[in-house]
PDB file of C-alpha atoms in Angstrom:
ATOM      1  CA  UNK A   1     -73.064-158.376 168.983  1.00  0.00           C
ATOM      2  CA  UNK A   2     -70.902-155.520 167.960  1.00  0.00           C
ATOM      3  CA  UNK A   3     -72.765-152.456 166.764  1.00  0.00           C
ATOM      4  CA  UNK A   4     -71.896-151.576 163.083  1.00  0.00           C
ATOM      5  CA  UNK A   5     -69.640-148.585 162.927  1.00  0.00           C
ATOM      6  CA  UNK A   6     -71.324-145.585 161.352  1.00  0.00           C
ATOM      7  CA  UNK A   7     -69.429-143.454 158.776  1.00  0.00           C
ATOM      8  CA  UNK A   8     -67.677-140.562 160.328  1.00  0.00           C
ATOM      9  CA  UNK A   9     -69.474-137.287 159.735  1.00  0.00           C
ATOM     10  CA  UNK A  10     -66.212-135.411 160.149  1.00  0.00           C
ATOM     11  CA  UNK A  11     -64.708-137.339 157.212  1.00  0.00           C
ATOM     12  CA  UNK A  12     -67.649-136.433 154.955  1.00  0.00           C
ATOM     13  CA  UNK A  13     -67.456-132.806 155.918  1.00  0.00           C
ATOM     14  CA  UNK A  14     -63.702-132.813 155.228  1.00  0.00           C
ATOM     15  CA  UNK A  15     -64.266-134.072 151.654  1.00  0.00           C
ATOM     16  CA  UNK A  16     -66.979-131.477 151.120  1.00  0.00           C
ATOM     17  CA  UNK A  17     -64.707-128.698 152.361  1.00  0.00           C
ATOM     18  CA  UNK A  18     -61.884-129.813 150.067  1.00  0.00           C
ATOM     19  CA  UNK A  19     -64.220-129.807 147.064  1.00  0.00           C
ATOM     20  CA  UNK A  20     -65.413-126.301 147.869  1.00  0.00           C
ATOM     21  CA  UNK A  21     -61.844-125.085 148.310  1.00  0.00           C
ATOM     22  CA  UNK A  22     -60.785-126.586 144.953  1.00  0.00           C
ATOM     23  CA  UNK A  23     -63.656-124.916 143.157  1.00  0.00           C
ATOM     24  CA  UNK A  24     -62.900-121.628 144.882  1.00  0.00           C
ATOM     25  CA  UNK A  25     -59.223-121.777 143.885  1.00  0.00           C
ATOM     26  CA  UNK A  26     -60.178-122.563 140.291  1.00  0.00           C
ATOM     27  CA  UNK A  27     -62.566-119.623 140.185  1.00  0.00           C
ATOM     28  CA  UNK A  28     -59.958-117.250 141.607  1.00  0.00           C
ATOM     29  CA  UNK A  29     -57.400-118.507 139.082  1.00  0.00           C
ATOM     30  CA  UNK A  30     -59.754-117.864 136.189  1.00  0.00           C
ATOM     31  CA  UNK A  31     -60.506-114.371 137.511  1.00  0.00           C
ATOM     32  CA  UNK A  32     -56.793-113.575 137.754  1.00  0.00           C
ATOM     33  CA  UNK A  33     -56.138-114.790 134.189  1.00  0.00           C
ATOM     34  CA  UNK A  34     -58.976-112.747 132.750  1.00  0.00           C
ATOM     35  CA  UNK A  35     -57.860-109.704 134.720  1.00  0.00           C
ATOM     36  CA  UNK A  36     -54.321-110.098 133.370  1.00  0.00           C
ATOM     37  CA  UNK A  37     -55.548-110.293 129.778  1.00  0.00           C
ATOM     38  CA  UNK A  38     -57.707-107.212 130.272  1.00  0.00           C
ATOM     39  CA  UNK A  39     -54.778-105.273 131.772  1.00  0.00           C
ATOM     40  CA  UNK A  40     -52.505-106.289 128.893  1.00  0.00           C
ATOM     41  CA  UNK A  41     -55.006-105.021 126.335  1.00  0.00           C
ATOM     42  CA  UNK A  42     -55.480-101.776 128.252  1.00  0.00           C
ATOM     43  CA  UNK A  43     -51.739-101.220 128.522  1.00  0.00           C
ATOM     44  CA  UNK A  44     -51.217-101.805 124.801  1.00  0.00           C
ATOM     45  CA  UNK A  45     -53.945 -99.317 123.919  1.00  0.00           C
ATOM     46  CA  UNK A  46     -52.515 -96.697 126.288  1.00  0.00           C
ATOM     47  CA  UNK A  47     -49.155 -96.942 124.517  1.00  0.00           C
ATOM     48  CA  UNK A  48     -50.757 -95.499 121.407  1.00  0.00           C
ATOM     49  CA  UNK A  49     -48.889 -96.886 118.409  1.00  0.00           C
ATOM     50  CA  UNK A  50     -48.826-100.442 119.807  1.00  0.00           C
ATOM     51  CA  UNK A  51     -52.213-102.106 119.962  1.00  0.00           C
ATOM     52  CA  UNK A  52     -53.402-105.491 121.104  1.00  0.00           C
ATOM     53  CA  UNK A  53     -54.389-107.668 118.144  1.00  0.00           C
ATOM     54  CA  UNK A  54     -56.070-111.047 118.218  1.00  0.00           C
ATOM     55  CA  UNK A  55     -55.227-112.813 114.921  1.00  0.00           C
ATOM     56  CA  UNK A  56     -57.985-114.571 113.018  1.00  0.00           C
ATOM     57  CA  UNK A  57     -55.737-117.609 112.599  1.00  0.00           C
ATOM     58  CA  UNK A  58     -52.563-118.755 114.308  1.00  0.00           C
ATOM     59  CA  UNK A  59     -51.456-120.826 111.312  1.00  0.00           C
ATOM     60  CA  UNK A  60     -48.055-119.719 109.977  1.00  0.00           C
ATOM     61  CA  UNK A  61     -47.818-119.595 106.199  1.00  0.00           C
ATOM     62  CA  UNK A  62     -44.013-119.258 106.268  1.00  0.00           C
ATOM     63  CA  UNK A  63     -42.235-121.415 108.826  1.00  0.00           C
ATOM     64  CA  UNK A  64     -38.499-121.415 109.508  1.00  0.00           C
ATOM     65  CA  UNK A  65     -36.741-124.525 110.792  1.00  0.00           C
ATOM     66  CA  UNK A  66     -33.418-124.594 112.685  1.00  0.00           C
ATOM     67  CA  UNK A  67     -30.744-123.467 110.175  1.00  0.00           C
ATOM     68  CA  UNK A  68     -33.339-123.403 107.375  1.00  0.00           C
ATOM     69  CA  UNK A  69     -35.275-120.212 106.701  1.00  0.00           C
ATOM     70  CA  UNK A  70     -37.536-119.764 103.655  1.00  0.00           C
ATOM     71  CA  UNK A  71     -36.635-117.029 101.168  1.00  0.00           C
ATOM     72  CA  UNK A  72     -39.740-115.402  99.685  1.00  0.00           C
ATOM     73  CA  UNK A  73     -39.231-112.711  97.053  1.00  0.00           C
ATOM     74  CA  UNK A  74     -41.412-109.657  96.469  1.00  0.00           C
ATOM     75  CA  UNK A  75     -44.876-110.024  95.000  1.00  0.00           C
ATOM     76  CA  UNK A  76     -45.504-113.588  96.168  1.00  0.00           C
ATOM     77  CA  UNK A  77     -48.886-114.711  97.459  1.00  0.00           C
ATOM     78  CA  UNK A  78     -49.000-117.503 100.028  1.00  0.00           C
ATOM     79  CA  UNK A  79     -52.572-118.408 100.916  1.00  0.00           C
ATOM     80  CA  UNK A  80     -53.550-118.473 104.605  1.00  0.00           C
ATOM     81  CA  UNK A  81     -54.049-122.252 104.537  1.00  0.00           C
ATOM     82  CA  UNK A  82     -50.824-122.935 102.590  1.00  0.00           C
ATOM     83  CA  UNK A  83     -47.413-123.658 104.101  1.00  0.00           C
ATOM     84  CA  UNK A  84     -43.867-122.850 102.993  1.00  0.00           C
ATOM     85  CA  UNK A  85     -41.504-124.640 105.353  1.00  0.00           C
ATOM     86  CA  UNK A  86     -37.731-124.801 105.709  1.00  0.00           C
ATOM     87  CA  UNK A  87     -35.084-124.332 103.033  1.00  0.00           C
ATOM     88  CA  UNK A  88     -37.386-123.000 100.305  1.00  0.00           C
ATOM     89  CA  UNK A  89     -36.531-120.304  97.754  1.00  0.00           C
ATOM     90  CA  UNK A  90     -39.646-118.789  96.206  1.00  0.00           C
ATOM     91  CA  UNK A  91     -39.056-116.517  93.222  1.00  0.00           C
ATOM     92  CA  UNK A  92     -40.713-113.150  92.652  1.00  0.00           C
ATOM     93  CA  UNK A  93     -44.450-113.167  91.885  1.00  0.00           C
ATOM     94  CA  UNK A  94     -44.767-116.895  92.490  1.00  0.00           C
ATOM     95  CA  UNK A  95     -47.840-118.117  94.345  1.00  0.00           C
ATOM     96  CA  UNK A  96     -48.623-120.979  96.709  1.00  0.00           C
ATOM     97  CA  UNK A  97     -52.380-121.432  96.700  1.00  0.00           C
ATOM     98  CA  UNK A  98     -54.847-122.702  99.299  1.00  0.00           C
ATOM     99  CA  UNK A  99     -53.930-125.941 101.034  1.00  0.00           C
ATOM    100  CA  UNK A 100     -50.643-126.358  99.152  1.00  0.00           C
ATOM    101  CA  UNK A 101     -47.464-127.350 101.016  1.00  0.00           C
ATOM    102  CA  UNK A 102     -43.883-126.621  99.960  1.00  0.00           C
ATOM    103  CA  UNK A 103     -41.642-128.341 102.501  1.00  0.00           C
ATOM    104  CA  UNK A 104     -37.850-128.513 102.528  1.00  0.00           C
ATOM    105  CA  UNK A 105     -36.878-130.025 105.854  1.00  0.00           C
ATOM    106  CA  UNK A 106     -34.144-132.269 104.408  1.00  0.00           C
ATOM    107  CA  UNK A 107     -33.339-131.054 100.872  1.00  0.00           C
ATOM    108  CA  UNK A 108     -33.802-127.634  99.329  1.00  0.00           C
ATOM    109  CA  UNK A 109     -36.722-126.585  97.151  1.00  0.00           C
ATOM    110  CA  UNK A 110     -36.083-123.865  94.560  1.00  0.00           C
ATOM    111  CA  UNK A 111     -38.987-122.298  92.654  1.00  0.00           C
ATOM    112  CA  UNK A 112     -38.530-119.676  89.943  1.00  0.00           C
ATOM    113  CA  UNK A 113     -40.549-116.566  89.153  1.00  0.00           C
ATOM    114  CA  UNK A 114     -44.270-116.358  88.296  1.00  0.00           C
ATOM    115  CA  UNK A 115     -44.821-120.024  89.105  1.00  0.00           C
ATOM    116  CA  UNK A 116     -48.065-121.295  90.612  1.00  0.00           C
ATOM    117  CA  UNK A 117     -48.308-124.159  93.099  1.00  0.00           C
ATOM    118  CA  UNK A 118     -52.029-124.761  92.920  1.00  0.00           C
ATOM    119  CA  UNK A 119     -54.515-125.882  95.593  1.00  0.00           C
ATOM    120  CA  UNK A 120     -53.593-128.971  97.585  1.00  0.00           C
ATOM    121  CA  UNK A 121     -50.291-129.622  95.806  1.00  0.00           C
ATOM    122  CA  UNK A 122     -47.314-130.963  97.782  1.00  0.00           C
ATOM    123  CA  UNK A 123     -43.743-130.106  96.780  1.00  0.00           C
ATOM    124  CA  UNK A 124     -40.585-131.414  98.420  1.00  0.00           C
ATOM    125  CA  UNK A 125     -38.568-134.549  99.095  1.00  0.00           C
ATOM    126  CA  UNK A 126     -36.552-136.101 101.888  1.00  0.00           C
ATOM    127  CA  UNK A 127     -34.080-137.689  99.469  1.00  0.00           C
ATOM    128  CA  UNK A 128     -33.290-135.149  96.722  1.00  0.00           C
ATOM    129  CA  UNK A 129     -33.370-131.451  95.846  1.00  0.00           C
ATOM    130  CA  UNK A 130     -36.452-130.112  94.050  1.00  0.00           C
ATOM    131  CA  UNK A 131     -36.049-127.543  91.268  1.00  0.00           C
ATOM    132  CA  UNK A 132     -39.020-125.866  89.584  1.00  0.00           C
ATOM    133  CA  UNK A 133     -38.466-123.184  86.960  1.00  0.00           C
ATOM    134  CA  UNK A 134     -40.290-119.966  86.112  1.00  0.00           C
ATOM    135  CA  UNK A 135     -43.843-119.650  84.744  1.00  0.00           C
ATOM    136  CA  UNK A 136     -44.643-123.240  85.693  1.00  0.00           C
ATOM    137  CA  UNK A 137     -48.078-124.578  86.613  1.00  0.00           C
ATOM    138  CA  UNK A 138     -48.177-127.339  89.238  1.00  0.00           C
ATOM    139  CA  UNK A 139     -51.776-128.554  89.188  1.00  0.00           C
ATOM    140  CA  UNK A 140     -54.128-129.014  92.119  1.00  0.00           C
ATOM    141  CA  UNK A 141     -53.468-132.150  94.171  1.00  0.00           C
ATOM    142  CA  UNK A 142     -50.163-132.900  92.446  1.00  0.00           C
ATOM    143  CA  UNK A 143     -47.170-134.293  94.336  1.00  0.00           C
ATOM    144  CA  UNK A 144     -43.686-133.278  93.160  1.00  0.00           C
ATOM    145  CA  UNK A 145     -40.724-134.991  94.803  1.00  0.00           C
ATOM    146  CA  UNK A 146     -37.025-134.390  94.240  1.00  0.00           C
ATOM    147  CA  UNK A 147     -37.473-133.665  90.557  1.00  0.00           C
ATOM    148  CA  UNK A 148     -36.569-130.969  88.028  1.00  0.00           C
ATOM    149  CA  UNK A 149     -39.297-129.048  86.195  1.00  0.00           C
ATOM    150  CA  UNK A 150     -38.183-126.641  83.477  1.00  0.00           C
ATOM    151  CA  UNK A 151     -39.420-123.152  82.626  1.00  0.00           C
ATOM    152  CA  UNK A 152     -42.900-122.901  81.144  1.00  0.00           C
ATOM    153  CA  UNK A 153     -43.784-126.534  81.870  1.00  0.00           C
ATOM    154  CA  UNK A 154     -47.237-127.606  82.977  1.00  0.00           C
ATOM    155  CA  UNK A 155     -48.042-130.485  85.321  1.00  0.00           C
ATOM    156  CA  UNK A 156     -51.747-131.308  85.387  1.00  0.00           C
ATOM    157  CA  UNK A 157     -53.993-132.007  88.350  1.00  0.00           C
ATOM    158  CA  UNK A 158     -53.472-135.058  90.600  1.00  0.00           C
ATOM    159  CA  UNK A 159     -50.141-136.066  89.100  1.00  0.00           C
ATOM    160  CA  UNK A 160     -47.160-137.674  90.798  1.00  0.00           C
ATOM    161  CA  UNK A 161     -43.626-136.642  89.808  1.00  0.00           C
ATOM    162  CA  UNK A 162     -41.177-138.961  91.529  1.00  0.00           C
ATOM    163  CA  UNK A 163     -37.651-138.305  92.771  1.00  0.00           C
ATOM    164  CA  UNK A 164     -35.111-138.076  89.954  1.00  0.00           C
ATOM    165  CA  UNK A 165     -37.651-137.275  87.228  1.00  0.00           C
ATOM    166  CA  UNK A 166     -36.889-134.474  84.766  1.00  0.00           C
ATOM    167  CA  UNK A 167     -39.564-132.446  82.981  1.00  0.00           C
ATOM    168  CA  UNK A 168     -37.864-130.173  80.496  1.00  0.00           C
ATOM    169  CA  UNK A 169     -38.898-126.641  79.513  1.00  0.00           C
ATOM    170  CA  UNK A 170     -42.268-126.320  77.790  1.00  0.00           C
ATOM    171  CA  UNK A 171     -43.260-129.946  78.399  1.00  0.00           C
ATOM    172  CA  UNK A 172     -46.696-130.957  79.682  1.00  0.00           C
ATOM    173  CA  UNK A 173     -47.947-133.791  81.883  1.00  0.00           C
ATOM    174  CA  UNK A 174     -51.594-134.791  81.452  1.00  0.00           C
ATOM    175  CA  UNK A 175     -53.811-134.818  84.569  1.00  0.00           C
ATOM    176  CA  UNK A 176     -53.666-137.980  86.680  1.00  0.00           C
ATOM    177  CA  UNK A 177     -50.318-139.125  85.275  1.00  0.00           C
ATOM    178  CA  UNK A 178     -47.367-140.580  87.171  1.00  0.00           C
ATOM    179  CA  UNK A 179     -43.845-139.647  86.086  1.00  0.00           C
ATOM    180  CA  UNK A 180     -41.662-142.407  87.475  1.00  0.00           C
ATOM    181  CA  UNK A 181     -38.164-141.943  88.889  1.00  0.00           C
ATOM    182  CA  UNK A 182     -35.373-141.177  86.399  1.00  0.00           C
ATOM    183  CA  UNK A 183     -37.904-140.480  83.637  1.00  0.00           C
ATOM    184  CA  UNK A 184     -37.068-137.573  81.322  1.00  0.00           C
ATOM    185  CA  UNK A 185     -39.858-135.699  79.552  1.00  0.00           C
ATOM    186  CA  UNK A 186     -38.250-133.865  76.602  1.00  0.00           C
ATOM    187  CA  UNK A 187     -39.002-130.205  75.935  1.00  0.00           C
ATOM    188  CA  UNK A 188     -42.204-129.461  74.081  1.00  0.00           C
ATOM    189  CA  UNK A 189     -43.715-132.943  74.465  1.00  0.00           C
ATOM    190  CA  UNK A 190     -46.906-134.213  76.082  1.00  0.00           C
ATOM    191  CA  UNK A 191     -46.683-137.263  78.353  1.00  0.00           C
ATOM    192  CA  UNK A 192     -49.628-139.098  79.901  1.00  0.00           C
ATOM    193  CA  UNK A 193     -50.503-142.263  81.794  1.00  0.00           C
ATOM    194  CA  UNK A 194     -49.015-144.291  84.623  1.00  0.00           C
ATOM    195  CA  UNK A 195     -46.188-144.639  83.959  1.00  0.00           C
ATOM    196  CA  UNK A 196     -46.241-141.472  81.876  1.00  0.00           C
ATOM    197  CA  UNK A 197     -45.285-142.042  78.248  1.00  0.00           C
ATOM    198  CA  UNK A 198     -44.923-139.982  75.090  1.00  0.00           C
ATOM    199  CA  UNK A 199     -48.204-138.944  73.451  1.00  0.00           C
ATOM    200  CA  UNK A 200     -47.278-136.245  70.926  1.00  0.00           C
ATOM    201  CA  UNK A 201     -45.382-133.029  70.363  1.00  0.00           C
ATOM    202  CA  UNK A 202     -46.967-129.781  71.509  1.00  0.00           C
ATOM    203  CA  UNK A 203     -47.578-126.977  69.067  1.00  0.00           C
ATOM    204  CA  UNK A 204     -46.097-123.525  69.592  1.00  0.00           C
ATOM    205  CA  UNK A 205     -49.631-122.249  70.291  1.00  0.00           C
ATOM    206  CA  UNK A 206     -50.045-124.831  73.073  1.00  0.00           C
ATOM    207  CA  UNK A 207     -46.754-123.989  74.751  1.00  0.00           C
ATOM    208  CA  UNK A 208     -47.637-120.287  74.580  1.00  0.00           C
ATOM    209  CA  UNK A 209     -51.035-121.047  76.095  1.00  0.00           C
ATOM    210  CA  UNK A 210     -49.359-122.827  79.033  1.00  0.00           C
ATOM    211  CA  UNK A 211     -47.263-119.747  79.789  1.00  0.00           C
ATOM    212  CA  UNK A 212     -50.340-117.535  79.462  1.00  0.00           C
ATOM    213  CA  UNK A 213     -52.225-119.785  81.894  1.00  0.00           C
ATOM    214  CA  UNK A 214     -49.473-119.307  84.485  1.00  0.00           C
ATOM    215  CA  UNK A 215     -49.606-115.538  84.021  1.00  0.00           C
ATOM    216  CA  UNK A 216     -53.411-115.503  84.280  1.00  0.00           C
ATOM    217  CA  UNK A 217     -53.307-117.450  87.531  1.00  0.00           C
ATOM    218  CA  UNK A 218     -50.745-114.979  88.840  1.00  0.00           C
ATOM    219  CA  UNK A 219     -53.063-112.042  88.150  1.00  0.00           C
ATOM    220  CA  UNK A 220     -55.608-113.549  90.543  1.00  0.00           C
ATOM    221  CA  UNK A 221     -53.108-113.377  93.391  1.00  0.00           C
ATOM    222  CA  UNK A 222     -53.600-109.640  94.002  1.00  0.00           C
ATOM    223  CA  UNK A 223     -57.351-109.705  94.772  1.00  0.00           C
ATOM    224  CA  UNK A 224     -56.928-112.875  96.823  1.00  0.00           C
ATOM    225  CA  UNK A 225     -54.119-111.289  98.833  1.00  0.00           C
ATOM    226  CA  UNK A 226     -56.259-108.209  99.499  1.00  0.00           C
ATOM    227  CA  UNK A 227     -59.204-110.319 100.647  1.00  0.00           C
ATOM    228  CA  UNK A 228     -57.056-112.511 102.895  1.00  0.00           C
ATOM    229  CA  UNK A 229     -55.509-109.511 104.654  1.00  0.00           C
ATOM    230  CA  UNK A 230     -58.724-107.815 105.699  1.00  0.00           C
ATOM    231  CA  UNK A 231     -59.069-106.836 109.342  1.00  0.00           C
ATOM    232  CA  UNK A 232     -61.544-108.488 111.679  1.00  0.00           C
ATOM    233  CA  UNK A 233     -63.794-105.419 111.493  1.00  0.00           C
ATOM    234  CA  UNK A 234     -63.776-105.517 107.684  1.00  0.00           C
ATOM    235  CA  UNK A 235     -64.669-109.210 107.663  1.00  0.00           C
ATOM    236  CA  UNK A 236     -67.572-108.648 110.072  1.00  0.00           C
ATOM    237  CA  UNK A 237     -68.853-105.688 108.046  1.00  0.00           C
ATOM    238  CA  UNK A 238     -68.680-107.777 104.887  1.00  0.00           C
ATOM    239  CA  UNK A 239     -70.917-110.456 106.382  1.00  0.00           C
ATOM    240  CA  UNK A 240     -73.816-107.989 106.601  1.00  0.00           C
ATOM    241  CA  UNK A 241     -74.062-107.886 102.825  1.00  0.00           C
ATOM    242  CA  UNK A 242     -74.603-111.612 102.345  1.00  0.00           C
ATOM    243  CA  UNK A 243     -78.159-112.524 101.401  1.00  0.00           C
ATOM    244  CA  UNK A 244     -77.968-116.288 101.340  1.00  0.00           C
ATOM    245  CA  UNK A 245     -79.500-118.042 104.321  1.00  0.00           C
ATOM    246  CA  UNK A 246     -80.520-121.549 105.225  1.00  0.00           C
ATOM    247  CA  UNK A 247     -83.711-122.654 106.945  1.00  0.00           C
ATOM    248  CA  UNK A 248     -83.020-124.658 110.072  1.00  0.00           C
ATOM    249  CA  UNK A 249     -85.459-127.430 110.850  1.00  0.00           C
ATOM    250  CA  UNK A 250     -86.585-127.161 114.468  1.00  0.00           C
ATOM    251  CA  UNK A 251     -88.454-129.922 116.255  1.00  0.00           C
ATOM    252  CA  UNK A 252     -90.736-128.002 118.623  1.00  0.00           C
ATOM    253  CA  UNK A 253     -93.931-129.903 119.417  1.00  0.00           C
ATOM    254  CA  UNK A 254     -95.020-127.406 122.091  1.00  0.00           C
ATOM    255  CA  UNK A 255     -94.389-124.246 120.055  1.00  0.00           C
ATOM    256  CA  UNK A 256     -91.926-122.954 122.631  1.00  0.00           C
ATOM    257  CA  UNK A 257     -89.157-121.958 120.236  1.00  0.00           C
ATOM    258  CA  UNK A 258     -89.460-119.173 117.711  1.00  0.00           C
ATOM    259  CA  UNK A 259     -88.381-120.563 114.360  1.00  0.00           C
ATOM    260  CA  UNK A 260     -86.200-118.127 112.457  1.00  0.00           C
ATOM    261  CA  UNK A 261     -83.917-118.794 109.468  1.00  0.00           C
ATOM    262  CA  UNK A 262     -80.389-118.272 110.877  1.00  0.00           C
ATOM    263  CA  UNK A 263     -77.514-117.126 108.713  1.00  0.00           C
ATOM    264  CA  UNK A 264     -74.985-119.835 107.866  1.00  0.00           C
ATOM    265  CA  UNK A 265     -72.038-117.488 108.158  1.00  0.00           C
TER     266      UNK A 265
END
């Protein structure tokens, strides 16, 4: 009988050596990367007026596309989690609040002055130009396609304004309504429902209140802008003043872990 061939010890040792070499190379590579980062930071600090900064977020609130660069006038507030993309013209003192998206990758979006695009709203269309006037309120969660919205108009929360719709100056759309394509909402009227239909005429006091609501929302932009532009050190120092904490349930049958209420932040 032939004796069974035993595995070669040299082959096993070769695999072991390769594994050690791979781990060694990976460790050296990591050391070199960390050394490079440290040297870059040191060099920036030695230059004096140029310092190394690590941003809190890499999200870009204003994003230019090839041949399409947003135009943002003075006094605008664009929240850190919002996005203004492409061929967008944003008038002076207009605001795009948290989670809202104004995107003009195919057709332009023009927004007047002192207009508020509230939280989670989406503005823009791939088939038609979007025009929104001055002192307009676009409610939270609302979607506005290639439509026209006149000065001083108000579109409530969670509405849909389809391509080709026209909302004239001082008109109002009730929350949760859908303005179908090619629908015209005359000036000073309230529309509601899906599809949105005429409800009644608005009083002069109501139209004035809509403009005042847009101005009031605009006044909040300054403190929000200040808070969003704090440095990392300021944010960390601010955390020390928070008193709210949450007890964390710890399963420790042997009493080996010290149970302390950690801060949520």
